[in-house]
Short mmCIF file of C-alpha atoms in Angstrom, two decimals:
data_model
loop_
_atom_site.label_atom_id
_atom_site.label_comp_id
_atom_site.label_asym_id
_atom_site.label_seq_id
_atom_site.Cartn_x
_atom_site.Cartn_y
_atom_site.Cartn_z
CA UNK A 1057 131.68 85.30 105.82
CA UNK A 1058 131.65 89.27 105.80
CA UNK A 1059 133.13 90.72 109.06
CA UNK A 1060 133.04 94.49 110.48
CA UNK A 1061 136.48 95.16 110.54
CA UNK A 1062 135.93 98.59 111.54
CA UNK A 1063 134.75 97.02 114.99
CA UNK A 1064 137.20 94.14 115.11
CA UNK A 1065 139.78 96.89 114.54
CA UNK A 1066 138.78 98.34 117.61
CA UNK A 1067 138.16 95.60 120.06
CA UNK A 1068 141.48 94.69 119.10
CA UNK A 1069 142.92 98.00 120.15
CA UNK A 1070 141.27 98.22 123.37
CA UNK A 1071 142.02 94.51 123.90
CA UNK A 1072 145.89 95.46 123.37
CA UNK A 1073 145.92 98.59 124.87
CA UNK A 1074 144.46 97.06 128.53
CA UNK A 1075 147.20 94.58 128.22
CA UNK A 1076 150.19 97.18 127.96
CA UNK A 1077 149.31 98.07 131.94
CA UNK A 1078 150.61 94.27 132.30
CA UNK A 1079 152.84 93.97 129.66
CA UNK A 1080 154.59 96.97 127.85
CA UNK A 1081 155.14 94.51 124.91
CA UNK A 1082 151.64 94.84 123.61
CA UNK A 1083 152.32 98.04 122.58
CA UNK A 1084 154.05 96.73 119.64
CA UNK A 1085 151.05 95.26 119.01
CA UNK A 1086 148.75 97.73 119.30
CA UNK A 1087 150.36 100.29 117.05
CA UNK A 1088 150.72 97.16 114.69
CA UNK A 1089 146.45 96.82 114.43
CA UNK A 1090 146.42 100.41 113.98
CA UNK A 1091 148.14 100.59 111.18
CA UNK A 1092 148.08 96.87 109.46
CA UNK A 1093 145.79 95.44 106.54
CA UNK A 1094 142.38 94.26 107.18
CA UNK A 1095 143.28 90.67 106.39
CA UNK A 1096 146.11 91.53 109.02
CA UNK A 1097 143.50 92.69 111.73
CA UNK A 1098 141.76 89.24 111.25
CA UNK A 1099 144.99 86.97 111.51
CA UNK A 1100 145.86 88.94 114.87
CA UNK A 1101 142.43 88.30 115.92
CA UNK A 1102 142.52 84.68 115.11
CA UNK A 1103 145.73 84.56 116.77
CA UNK A 1104 144.46 86.03 119.63
CA UNK A 1105 141.08 84.09 120.36
CA UNK A 1106 138.83 86.22 119.18
CA UNK A 1107 135.36 84.46 117.53
CA UNK A 1108 135.01 86.20 113.94
CA UNK A 1109 131.43 85.44 114.13
CA UNK A 1110 130.85 87.78 116.93
CA UNK A 1111 131.52 90.23 113.96
CA UNK A 1112 130.11 89.27 110.89
CA UNK A 1113 127.95 91.21 109.17
CA UNK A 1114 124.67 89.69 108.70
CA UNK A 1115 122.33 90.85 105.77
CA UNK A 1116 118.48 90.24 106.49
CA UNK A 1117 116.16 89.55 103.72
CA UNK A 1118 112.28 90.62 103.79
#
């Protein structure tokens, strides 16, 4: 599966950014997502219940 990491990272940033109004600890997660490797982004997404199939890059052949 090929994942659109940029889109996934952006959604995680939005996810943790919106959580900061309820939980100040989310700021640490937000900073981590902004700076971590692509593999780490996938791991964090899975830990937070994101469905990676929503970010799958599908190649179509004609």
